[in-house]
Tab-separated table of N, CA and C in Angstrom:
chain	number	residue	atom	x	y	z
A	248	MET	N	-23.429	-13.609	-7.052
A	248	MET	CA	-22.500	-12.060	-7.178
A	248	MET	C	-21.437	-12.405	-7.157
A	249	ASP	N	-20.308	-12.154	-7.857
A	249	ASP	CA	-18.891	-12.104	-7.491
A	249	ASP	C	-18.277	-10.858	-6.480
A	250	LYS	N	-17.750	-10.885	-5.872
A	250	LYS	CA	-17.083	-9.612	-4.986
A	250	LYS	C	-16.466	-9.013	-6.108
A	251	PRO	N	-16.477	-7.689	-6.074
A	251	PRO	CA	-15.476	-7.105	-6.536
A	251	PRO	C	-14.183	-6.760	-5.979
A	252	THR	N	-13.142	-7.054	-6.755
A	252	THR	CA	-12.084	-6.710	-6.598
A	252	THR	C	-11.182	-5.956	-7.124
A	253	PRO	N	-10.093	-5.522	-6.151
A	253	PRO	CA	-9.500	-4.342	-7.198
A	253	PRO	C	-8.389	-4.844	-8.367
A	254	SER	N	-7.911	-4.425	-9.424
A	254	SER	CA	-7.325	-4.673	-10.540
A	254	SER	C	-5.860	-4.410	-9.901
A	255	PHE	N	-4.615	-5.107	-10.480
A	255	PHE	CA	-3.352	-4.987	-10.023
A	255	PHE	C	-2.947	-3.597	-9.919
A	256	TRP	N	-3.366	-2.758	-11.205
A	256	TRP	CA	-2.714	-0.988	-10.980
A	256	TRP	C	-3.616	-0.154	-9.988
A	257	ARG	N	-4.143	-0.601	-9.528
A	257	ARG	CA	-5.556	-0.002	-8.522
A	257	ARG	C	-4.575	-0.257	-6.943
A	258	ILE	N	-4.354	-1.658	-6.862
A	258	ILE	CA	-3.799	-2.203	-5.612
A	258	ILE	C	-2.286	-1.159	-5.644
A	259	LEU	N	-1.503	-1.307	-6.622
A	259	LEU	CA	-0.187	-0.819	-7.030
A	259	LEU	C	-0.021	0.752	-6.455
A	260	ASP	N	-1.333	1.351	-6.956
A	260	ASP	CA	-1.663	2.908	-6.514
A	260	ASP	C	-1.851	2.932	-5.001
A	261	THR	N	-2.959	2.230	-4.552
A	261	THR	CA	-3.439	2.824	-3.725
A	261	THR	C	-2.963	2.204	-2.290
A	262	ASP	N	-2.380	1.001	-2.267
A	262	ASP	CA	-1.581	0.510	-1.054
A	262	ASP	C	-0.423	1.137	-0.924
A	263	TYR	N	0.500	1.732	0.216
A	263	TYR	CA	1.244	2.345	0.404
A	263	TYR	C	2.668	1.551	0.163
A	264	ILE	N	2.641	0.264	0.593
A	264	ILE	CA	4.252	-0.126	0.342
A	264	ILE	C	4.484	-0.369	-1.096
A	265	SER	N	3.302	-0.675	-1.782
A	265	SER	CA	3.843	-1.304	-3.157
A	265	SER	C	4.353	-0.196	-4.063
A	266	PRO	N	3.654	1.106	-4.335
A	266	PRO	CA	4.436	2.363	-4.602
A	266	PRO	C	5.965	2.668	-4.367
A	267	PHE	N	5.955	2.561	-2.998
A	267	PHE	CA	7.514	2.475	-2.231
A	267	PHE	C	8.261	1.689	-2.874
A	268	SER	N	7.528	0.367	-3.286
A	268	SER	CA	8.743	-0.551	-3.966
A	268	SER	C	9.339	-0.375	-5.234
A	269	TYR	N	8.117	-0.032	-6.016
A	269	TYR	CA	8.547	0.242	-7.435
A	269	TYR	C	9.246	1.513	-7.948
A	270	VAL	N	9.126	2.729	-6.721
A	270	VAL	CA	9.786	3.714	-6.785
A	270	VAL	C	11.560	3.433	-6.664
A	271	SER	N	11.733	2.556	-5.430
A	271	SER	CA	12.843	2.036	-4.717
A	271	SER	C	13.537	1.472	-6.437
A	272	VAL	N	12.847	0.612	-6.834
A	272	VAL	CA	13.502	0.069	-8.243
A	272	VAL	C	13.603	0.976	-8.990
A	273	ALA	N	13.136	1.737	-9.216
A	273	ALA	CA	13.243	3.160	-10.314
A	273	ALA	C	14.314	4.158	-10.245
A	274	THR	N	14.594	3.987	-8.689
A	274	THR	CA	15.675	5.000	-8.333
A	274	THR	C	17.065	4.117	-8.192
A	275	VAL	N	17.368	3.222	-7.800
A	275	VAL	CA	18.585	2.845	-8.001
A	275	VAL	C	18.882	2.331	-9.963
A	276	TRP	N	18.213	1.729	-10.343
A	276	TRP	CA	18.483	1.462	-11.825
A	276	TRP	C	18.700	2.917	-12.484
A	277	GLY	N	17.932	4.144	-12.023
A	277	GLY	CA	17.851	5.383	-12.666
A	277	GLY	C	19.056	6.319	-12.701
A	278	LEU	N	19.558	5.812	-11.276
A	278	LEU	CA	21.108	6.252	-10.812
A	278	LEU	C	22.260	5.316	-11.719
A	279	LEU	N	22.008	4.107	-12.054
A	279	LEU	CA	22.697	3.700	-12.968
A	279	LEU	C	22.831	3.747	-14.136
A	280	ILE	N	21.700	4.211	-15.228
A	280	ILE	CA	21.438	4.811	-16.321
A	280	ILE	C	22.240	6.353	-16.095
A	281	ILE	N	21.987	7.335	-15.293
A	281	ILE	CA	22.872	8.363	-15.291
A	281	ILE	C	24.079	8.720	-15.374
A	282	PHE	N	24.435	7.342	-14.604
A	282	PHE	CA	26.040	7.523	-14.471
A	282	PHE	C	26.352	7.122	-15.623
A	283	LYS	N	25.909	6.089	-16.051
A	283	LYS	CA	26.343	5.526	-17.798
A	283	LYS	C	26.030	6.705	-18.556
A	284	LEU	N	25.396	7.536	-18.746
A	284	LEU	CA	25.257	8.369	-19.689
A	284	LEU	C	25.970	9.429	-19.500
A	285	LEU	N	26.123	10.110	-18.439
A	285	LEU	CA	27.194	11.127	-17.808
A	285	LEU	C	28.672	10.140	-18.059
A	286	ASN	N	29.137	9.180	-18.323
A	286	ASN	CA	30.149	8.631	-18.115
A	286	ASN	C	30.702	9.192	-17.119
A	287	TRP	N	29.912	8.781	-15.571
A	287	TRP	CA	30.567	8.832	-14.402
A	287	TRP	C	30.817	7.405	-14.037
A	288	ASN	N	32.546	7.020	-13.050
A	288	ASN	CA	32.734	6.032	-12.840
A	288	ASN	C	32.090	5.322	-11.583
A	289	PHE	N	31.619	4.295	-11.426
A	289	PHE	CA	31.563	3.949	-10.282
A	289	PHE	C	32.809	3.442	-9.491
A	290	ARG	N	33.038	3.361	-8.006
A	290	ARG	CA	33.901	2.760	-7.291
A	290	ARG	C	34.041	1.257	-7.641
A	291	ASP	N	32.865	0.359	-7.658
A	291	ASP	CA	32.671	-0.691	-7.858
A	291	ASP	C	31.269	-0.956	-8.291
A	292	GLU	N	31.540	-1.021	-9.590
A	292	GLU	CA	30.051	-1.110	-10.415
A	292	GLU	C	29.325	-2.681	-10.368
A	293	GLN	N	30.391	-3.420	-9.951
A	293	GLN	CA	29.317	-4.651	-10.312
A	293	GLN	C	29.006	-4.763	-8.629
A	294	PHE	N	29.422	-4.021	-7.667
A	294	PHE	CA	28.590	-4.122	-6.262
A	294	PHE	C	27.359	-3.623	-6.741
A	295	TYR	N	26.912	-2.356	-7.082
A	295	TYR	CA	26.348	-1.883	-7.469
A	295	TYR	C	25.047	-2.845	-8.034
A	296	LEU	N	25.298	-3.088	-9.306
A	296	LEU	CA	24.668	-4.105	-10.341
A	296	LEU	C	24.083	-5.102	-9.364
A	297	ILE	N	24.798	-5.680	-8.318
A	297	ILE	CA	24.156	-6.504	-7.402
A	297	ILE	C	23.501	-5.983	-6.795
A	298	PHE	N	23.771	-4.918	-6.295
A	298	PHE	CA	23.073	-3.994	-5.294
A	298	PHE	C	21.416	-3.834	-5.911
A	299	SER	N	21.563	-3.723	-7.269
A	299	SER	CA	20.045	-3.145	-7.848
A	299	SER	C	19.474	-4.171	-8.124
A	300	GLY	N	20.079	-5.663	-8.358
A	300	GLY	CA	19.329	-6.254	-8.636
A	300	GLY	C	18.853	-6.831	-7.550
A	301	VAL	N	19.685	-6.889	-6.352
A	301	VAL	CA	18.688	-7.487	-5.071
A	301	VAL	C	17.877	-6.402	-4.679
A	302	VAL	N	17.801	-5.169	-4.912
A	302	VAL	CA	16.601	-4.655	-4.822
A	302	VAL	C	15.325	-4.483	-5.440
A	303	THR	N	15.788	-4.841	-6.964
A	303	THR	CA	14.633	-5.172	-7.340
A	303	THR	C	13.954	-6.634	-7.152
A	304	LEU	N	14.482	-7.720	-7.137
A	304	LEU	CA	13.960	-8.646	-6.682
A	304	LEU	C	13.097	-8.735	-5.469
A	305	ALA	N	13.840	-8.145	-4.191
A	305	ALA	CA	13.181	-7.843	-3.020
A	305	ALA	C	11.693	-6.801	-3.118
A	306	ALA	N	11.871	-6.095	-4.032
A	306	ALA	CA	10.624	-5.072	-4.382
A	306	ALA	C	9.746	-5.679	-5.513
A	307	ALA	N	9.700	-6.693	-5.996
A	307	ALA	CA	9.101	-7.768	-6.796
A	307	ALA	C	8.554	-8.550	-5.691
A	308	VAL	N	8.977	-9.283	-4.696
A	308	VAL	CA	8.658	-9.961	-3.472
A	308	VAL	C	7.315	-9.368	-2.920
A	309	LEU	N	7.746	-7.993	-2.690
A	309	LEU	CA	7.336	-7.411	-2.049
A	309	LEU	C	5.524	-6.922	-2.391
A	310	ILE	N	5.858	-6.534	-3.724
A	310	ILE	CA	4.862	-5.836	-4.261
A	310	ILE	C	3.815	-7.666	-4.210
A	311	VAL	N	4.245	-8.607	-4.650
A	311	VAL	CA	3.834	-9.628	-4.933
A	311	VAL	C	3.029	-10.081	-4.192
A	312	TRP	N	3.654	-10.245	-2.815
A	312	TRP	CA	3.305	-10.506	-1.545
A	312	TRP	C	1.725	-9.630	-1.064
A	313	ARG	N	1.959	-8.347	-1.274
A	313	ARG	CA	1.316	-7.182	-0.884
A	313	ARG	C	-0.008	-7.952	-1.972
A	314	GLN	N	-0.179	-8.041	-3.043
A	314	GLN	CA	-0.949	-8.382	-3.801
A	314	GLN	C	-1.901	-9.723	-3.503
A	315	VAL	N	-1.280	-10.363	-3.310
A	315	VAL	CA	-1.869	-11.582	-2.630
A	315	VAL	C	-2.334	-11.468	-1.496
A	316	VAL	N	-2.012	-10.477	-0.507
A	316	VAL	CA	-2.185	-10.407	0.981
A	316	VAL	C	-3.826	-9.441	0.822
A	317	LEU	N	-3.713	-8.521	0.119
A	317	LEU	CA	-4.961	-8.094	-0.083
A	317	LEU	C	-5.860	-8.278	-0.811
A	318	ARG	N	-5.480	-9.310	-2.078
A	318	ARG	CA	-6.740	-9.858	-2.460
A	318	ARG	C	-7.313	-11.170	-1.335
A	319	ARG	N	-6.622	-11.794	-1.069
A	319	ARG	CA	-6.971	-12.376	0.139
A	319	ARG	C	-7.818	-11.941	1.109
A	320	MET	N	-7.756	-10.771	1.431
A	320	MET	CA	-8.621	-10.076	2.205
A	320	MET	C	-10.027	-9.452	1.179
A	321	PHE	N	-10.078	-9.586	0.264
A	321	PHE	CA	-11.225	-9.086	-0.569
A	321	PHE	C	-11.861	-10.987	-0.620
A	322	ASN	N	-11.213	-12.067	-0.721
A	322	ASN	CA	-11.991	-13.010	-0.768
A	322	ASN	C	-12.527	-13.512	0.362
A	323	VAL	N	-11.887	-13.603	1.371
A	323	VAL	CA	-12.680	-13.839	2.977
A	323	VAL	C	-13.018	-12.929	4.060
A	324	GLY	N	-12.560	-11.471	3.777
A	324	GLY	CA	-13.095	-10.580	4.753
A	324	GLY	C	-14.288	-10.513	4.501
A	325	VAL	N	-14.859	-10.052	5.618
A	325	VAL	CA	-16.230	-9.737	6.008
A	325	VAL	C	-16.422	-8.280	6.048
A	326	GLU	N	-17.354	-7.924	5.362
A	326	GLU	CA	-18.054	-6.932	5.143
A	326	GLU	C	-18.394	-6.102	6.741
A	327	ALA	N	-17.796	-4.846	6.942
A	327	ALA	CA	-18.510	-4.074	8.168
A	327	ALA	C	-18.336	-2.604	7.779
A	328	ARG	N	-18.844	-2.104	8.785
A	328	ARG	CA	-19.244	-0.391	8.739
A	328	ARG	C	-18.325	0.028	9.758
A	329	GLY	N	-17.636	1.223	9.255
A	329	GLY	CA	-16.691	1.963	10.355
A	329	GLY	C	-16.485	3.202	9.993
A	330	LYS	N	-16.307	3.695	11.246
A	330	LYS	CA	-16.350	5.554	11.117
A	330	LYS	C	-14.781	5.805	11.400
A	331	ILE	N	-14.593	7.061	10.407
A	331	ILE	CA	-13.465	7.150	10.404
A	331	ILE	C	-13.220	8.002	11.544
A	332	VAL	N	-12.001	7.900	12.525
A	332	VAL	CA	-11.703	8.869	13.357
A	332	VAL	C	-10.815	9.598	13.588
A	333	LYS	N	-9.640	9.298	12.741
A	333	LYS	CA	-8.724	10.247	12.603
A	333	LYS	C	-8.019	10.186	11.194
A	334	VAL	N	-7.759	10.925	10.319
A	334	VAL	CA	-7.287	10.834	9.198
A	334	VAL	C	-5.506	11.657	9.127
A	335	PHE	N	-4.601	11.188	8.836
A	335	PHE	CA	-3.164	11.969	8.942
A	335	PHE	C	-2.626	11.714	7.575
A	336	GLN	N	-2.243	12.765	6.804
A	336	GLN	CA	-1.629	12.752	5.178
A	336	GLN	C	-0.320	13.533	5.470
A	337	TYR	N	0.331	13.350	4.938
A	337	TYR	CA	1.833	13.780	4.869
A	337	TYR	C	2.374	13.260	3.381
A	338	ARG	N	2.879	14.522	2.571
A	338	ARG	CA	3.461	13.862	1.606
A	338	ARG	C	2.581	13.051	0.622
A	339	ASP	N	3.505	11.933	0.325
A	339	ASP	CA	2.907	10.957	-0.266
A	339	ASP	C	2.145	9.549	0.307
A	340	ARG	N	2.026	9.799	1.900
A	340	ARG	CA	1.225	8.814	2.402
A	340	ARG	C	0.287	9.130	2.986
A	341	GLY	N	-0.559	8.302	3.839
A	341	GLY	CA	-1.497	8.841	4.664
A	341	GLY	C	-2.006	7.120	5.281
A	342	ARG	N	-2.567	7.769	6.644
A	342	ARG	CA	-2.896	6.723	7.272
A	342	ARG	C	-4.590	6.973	8.211
A	343	ILE	N	-5.428	5.939	7.899
A	343	ILE	CA	-6.991	6.270	7.967
A	343	ILE	C	-6.929	5.437	9.267
A	344	THR	N	-7.406	5.922	10.565
A	344	THR	CA	-7.763	5.442	11.552
A	344	THR	C	-9.139	5.023	11.929
A	345	VAL	N	-10.010	4.366	11.698
A	345	VAL	CA	-11.380	3.642	12.078
A	345	VAL	C	-12.038	3.019	13.239
A	346	GLU	N	-13.116	2.982	13.469
A	346	GLU	CA	-13.543	2.437	14.827
A	346	GLU	C	-14.730	1.809	14.120
A	347	TYR	N	-14.534	0.188	14.257
A	347	TYR	CA	-15.747	-0.644	13.746
A	347	TYR	C	-16.411	-1.385	14.665
A	348	ASN	N	-17.414	-2.499	14.558
A	348	ASN	CA	-18.054	-3.033	15.399
A	348	ASN	C	-17.522	-4.771	14.685
A	349	VAL	N	-17.381	-5.530	15.098
A	349	VAL	CA	-17.633	-6.923	14.500
A	349	VAL	C	-18.072	-8.216	15.417
A	350	LYS	N	-19.107	-8.879	14.482
A	350	LYS	CA	-20.000	-9.824	15.420
A	350	LYS	C	-18.997	-10.769	16.069
A	351	GLY	N	-19.390	-10.767	17.391
A	351	GLY	CA	-18.650	-11.817	18.200
A	351	GLY	C	-17.574	-11.073	18.718
A	352	VAL	N	-17.260	-9.857	18.914
A	352	VAL	CA	-16.260	-9.072	19.441
A	352	VAL	C	-17.260	-8.126	20.409
A	353	LYS	N	-17.046	-7.705	21.880
A	353	LYS	CA	-17.800	-7.166	22.746
A	353	LYS	C	-17.588	-5.870	22.519
A	354	ASP	N	-16.204	-5.402	22.205
A	354	ASP	CA	-15.567	-3.779	22.494
A	354	ASP	C	-15.917	-3.212	20.933
A	355	LYS	N	-15.591	-1.893	20.733
A	355	LYS	CA	-15.412	-1.493	19.442
A	355	LYS	C	-13.743	-1.582	19.285
A	356	ILE	N	-13.554	-2.222	17.610
A	356	ILE	CA	-12.219	-2.422	17.588
A	356	ILE	C	-12.086	-1.072	16.602
A	357	ARG	N	-10.349	-0.223	17.136
A	357	ARG	CA	-9.615	0.851	16.571
A	357	ARG	C	-8.107	-0.005	15.706
A	358	ALA	N	-8.570	0.466	14.577
A	358	ALA	CA	-7.321	-0.145	13.731
A	358	ALA	C	-6.983	1.205	12.599
A	359	SER	N	-5.798	1.187	12.189
A	359	SER	CA	-5.591	1.827	11.020
A	359	SER	C	-5.128	1.243	9.671
A	360	SER	N	-4.712	1.915	8.585
A	360	SER	CA	-4.555	1.487	7.402
A	360	SER	C	-3.769	2.610	6.607
A	361	ASN	N	-2.653	2.303	6.414
A	361	ASN	CA	-1.631	3.315	5.652
A	361	ASN	C	-1.990	2.897	4.216
A	362	LEU	N	-2.141	4.023	3.280
A	362	LEU	CA	-2.613	3.978	2.192
A	362	LEU	C	-1.527	5.101	1.283
A	363	HIS	N	-1.504	5.149	0.151
A	363	HIS	CA	-0.600	6.113	-0.593
A	363	HIS	C	-1.571	6.894	-0.712
A	364	ASN	N	-0.989	8.023	-0.772
A	364	ASN	CA	-2.198	9.582	-0.718
A	364	ASN	C	-1.848	9.778	-2.138
A	365	VAL	N	-3.003	9.658	-2.772
A	365	VAL	CA	-3.554	10.062	-4.391
A	365	VAL	C	-5.017	10.637	-4.088
A	366	ARG	N	-5.614	11.556	-5.236
A	366	ARG	CA	-6.886	11.642	-5.063
A	366	ARG	C	-7.789	10.925	-4.293
A	367	ARG	N	-8.320	9.685	-4.833
A	367	ARG	CA	-9.060	8.506	-4.373
A	367	ARG	C	-9.144	8.494	-2.501
A	368	THR	N	-7.828	8.541	-2.375
A	368	THR	CA	-7.361	8.047	-0.761
A	368	THR	C	-7.333	9.385	-0.274
A	369	ARG	N	-7.407	10.681	-0.418
A	369	ARG	CA	-7.849	11.841	0.044
A	369	ARG	C	-9.248	12.276	0.190
A	370	GLN	N	-9.817	11.714	-0.215
A	370	GLN	CA	-11.331	12.076	-0.118
A	370	GLN	C	-12.161	11.940	1.238
A	371	PHE	N	-11.432	10.720	1.548
A	371	PHE	CA	-11.865	10.478	3.094
A	371	PHE	C	-11.622	11.527	4.590
A	372	LYS	N	-12.903	11.728	5.121
A	372	LYS	CA	-12.697	12.502	6.131
A	372	LYS	C	-12.755	12.385	7.492
A	373	GLU	N	-12.591	12.525	8.360
A	373	GLU	CA	-13.310	12.178	9.934
A	373	GLU	C	-14.530	12.044	10.046
A	374	GLY	N	-15.186	11.062	10.751
A	374	GLY	CA	-16.738	11.478	10.956
A	374	GLY	C	-17.381	10.272	9.747
A	375	GLU	N	-16.659	10.251	8.398
A	375	GLU	CA	-17.272	9.693	7.900
A	375	GLU	C	-17.457	8.248	7.716
A	376	LEU	N	-18.507	7.417	7.434
A	376	LEU	CA	-18.740	6.003	7.233
A	376	LEU	C	-18.230	5.131	6.172
A	377	VAL	N	-17.128	4.140	6.233
A	377	VAL	CA	-16.657	3.314	4.947
A	377	VAL	C	-17.123	2.165	5.192
A	378	THR	N	-16.730	1.238	4.294
A	378	THR	CA	-16.998	-0.228	4.375
A	378	THR	C	-15.510	-0.683	4.395
A	379	LEU	N	-15.491	-1.826	5.196
A	379	LEU	CA	-14.296	-2.705	5.792
A	379	LEU	C	-14.334	-3.956	5.195
A	380	LEU	N	-13.214	-4.417	5.357
A	380	LEU	CA	-13.103	-5.651	5.159
A	380	LEU	C	-12.382	-6.184	6.208
A	381	VAL	N	-12.983	-7.127	7.022
A	381	VAL	CA	-12.357	-7.559	8.267
A	381	VAL	C	-11.912	-8.800	8.035
A	382	ASP	N	-10.665	-9.099	8.471
A	382	ASP	CA	-10.093	-10.481	8.643
A	382	ASP	C	-10.639	-11.060	9.624
A	383	PRO	N	-12.009	-12.421	9.372
A	383	PRO	CA	-12.708	-13.220	10.121
A	383	PRO	C	-11.586	-13.872	11.256
A	384	ASP	N	-10.555	-14.284	10.916
A	384	ASP	CA	-9.602	-14.571	12.018
A	384	ASP	C	-9.214	-13.801	12.902
A	385	LYS	N	-8.600	-12.897	12.330
A	385	LYS	CA	-7.789	-11.724	13.163
A	385	LYS	C	-8.807	-10.214	12.929
A	386	PRO	N	-9.750	-10.056	13.850
A	386	PRO	CA	-10.547	-9.116	13.503
A	386	PRO	C	-10.240	-7.544	13.624
A	387	ASN	N	-8.818	-7.404	14.058
A	387	ASN	CA	-7.788	-6.209	14.506
A	387	ASN	C	-7.592	-5.988	12.607
A	388	ASN	N	-7.588	-6.949	12.225
A	388	ASN	CA	-7.004	-6.568	10.911
A	388	ASN	C	-7.797	-6.482	9.456
A	389	MET	N	-7.839	-5.010	9.306
A	389	MET	CA	-8.987	-4.810	8.353
A	389	MET	C	-8.628	-3.913	7.225
A	390	LEU	N	-9.465	-4.130	6.047
A	390	LEU	CA	-8.853	-2.966	4.714
A	390	LEU	C	-10.140	-2.014	4.516
A	391	ASN	N	-9.927	-1.203	3.949
A	391	ASN	CA	-10.653	-0.043	3.832
A	391	ASN	C	-11.271	-0.505	2.341
A	392	LYS	N	-12.131	-1.063	2.218
A	392	LYS	CA	-12.601	-1.321	1.182
A	392	LYS	C	-13.269	-0.217	-0.095
A	393	ASP	N	-13.748	0.633	0.196
A	393	ASP	CA	-13.493	2.066	-0.393
A	393	ASP	C	-12.570	2.910	-0.927
A	394	ALA	N	-11.465	2.588	-0.347
A	394	ALA	CA	-10.044	2.868	-1.197
A	394	ALA	C	-9.540	2.293	-2.139
A	395	TYR	N	-10.049	0.891	-2.220
A	395	TYR	CA	-9.522	0.075	-3.535
A	395	TYR	C	-10.833	-0.519	-4.338
A	396	VAL	N	-12.048	0.029	-4.301
A	396	VAL	CA	-12.663	-0.545	-5.241
A	396	VAL	C	-13.977	0.612	-5.131
A	397	ASP	N	-14.427	1.072	-6.646
A	397	ASP	CA	-15.111	1.907	-6.825
A	397	ASP	C	-16.937	1.476	-6.187
A	398	ALA	N	-17.519	2.379	-5.998
A	398	ALA	CA	-18.962	2.041	-5.212
A	398	ALA	C	-19.697	1.711	-6.234
């Protein structure tokens, strides 16, 4: 049976870093378009074009990197059950802290996951059990699987 992996769009929507990246691109290019439509002048238009290009390139690299990291976790991660001990939500971001046990580690591990605050991620409540994917090489690195794939 194949392991379920989230789509590109699901990762883009759920991961906190990815939406921040594409919003940054939309902002810098949106400002350029607004200035052009309103016929406003830039002090140094060439600098702003270069800056927009650099922001776009950095955001694209960041999005691709997050896609690779999260997909790797879905491929090599070991499933574990964890209990949510803290949920923090503010505007468009959220942080979910969970405690879980991993085979070979004596003590419980407590780790956090930053998520984009969308309907699917707002459903998590303290005390709830969730399915995690834990990096077998670094047990402190985990991913809340329930946030990325439907059960």
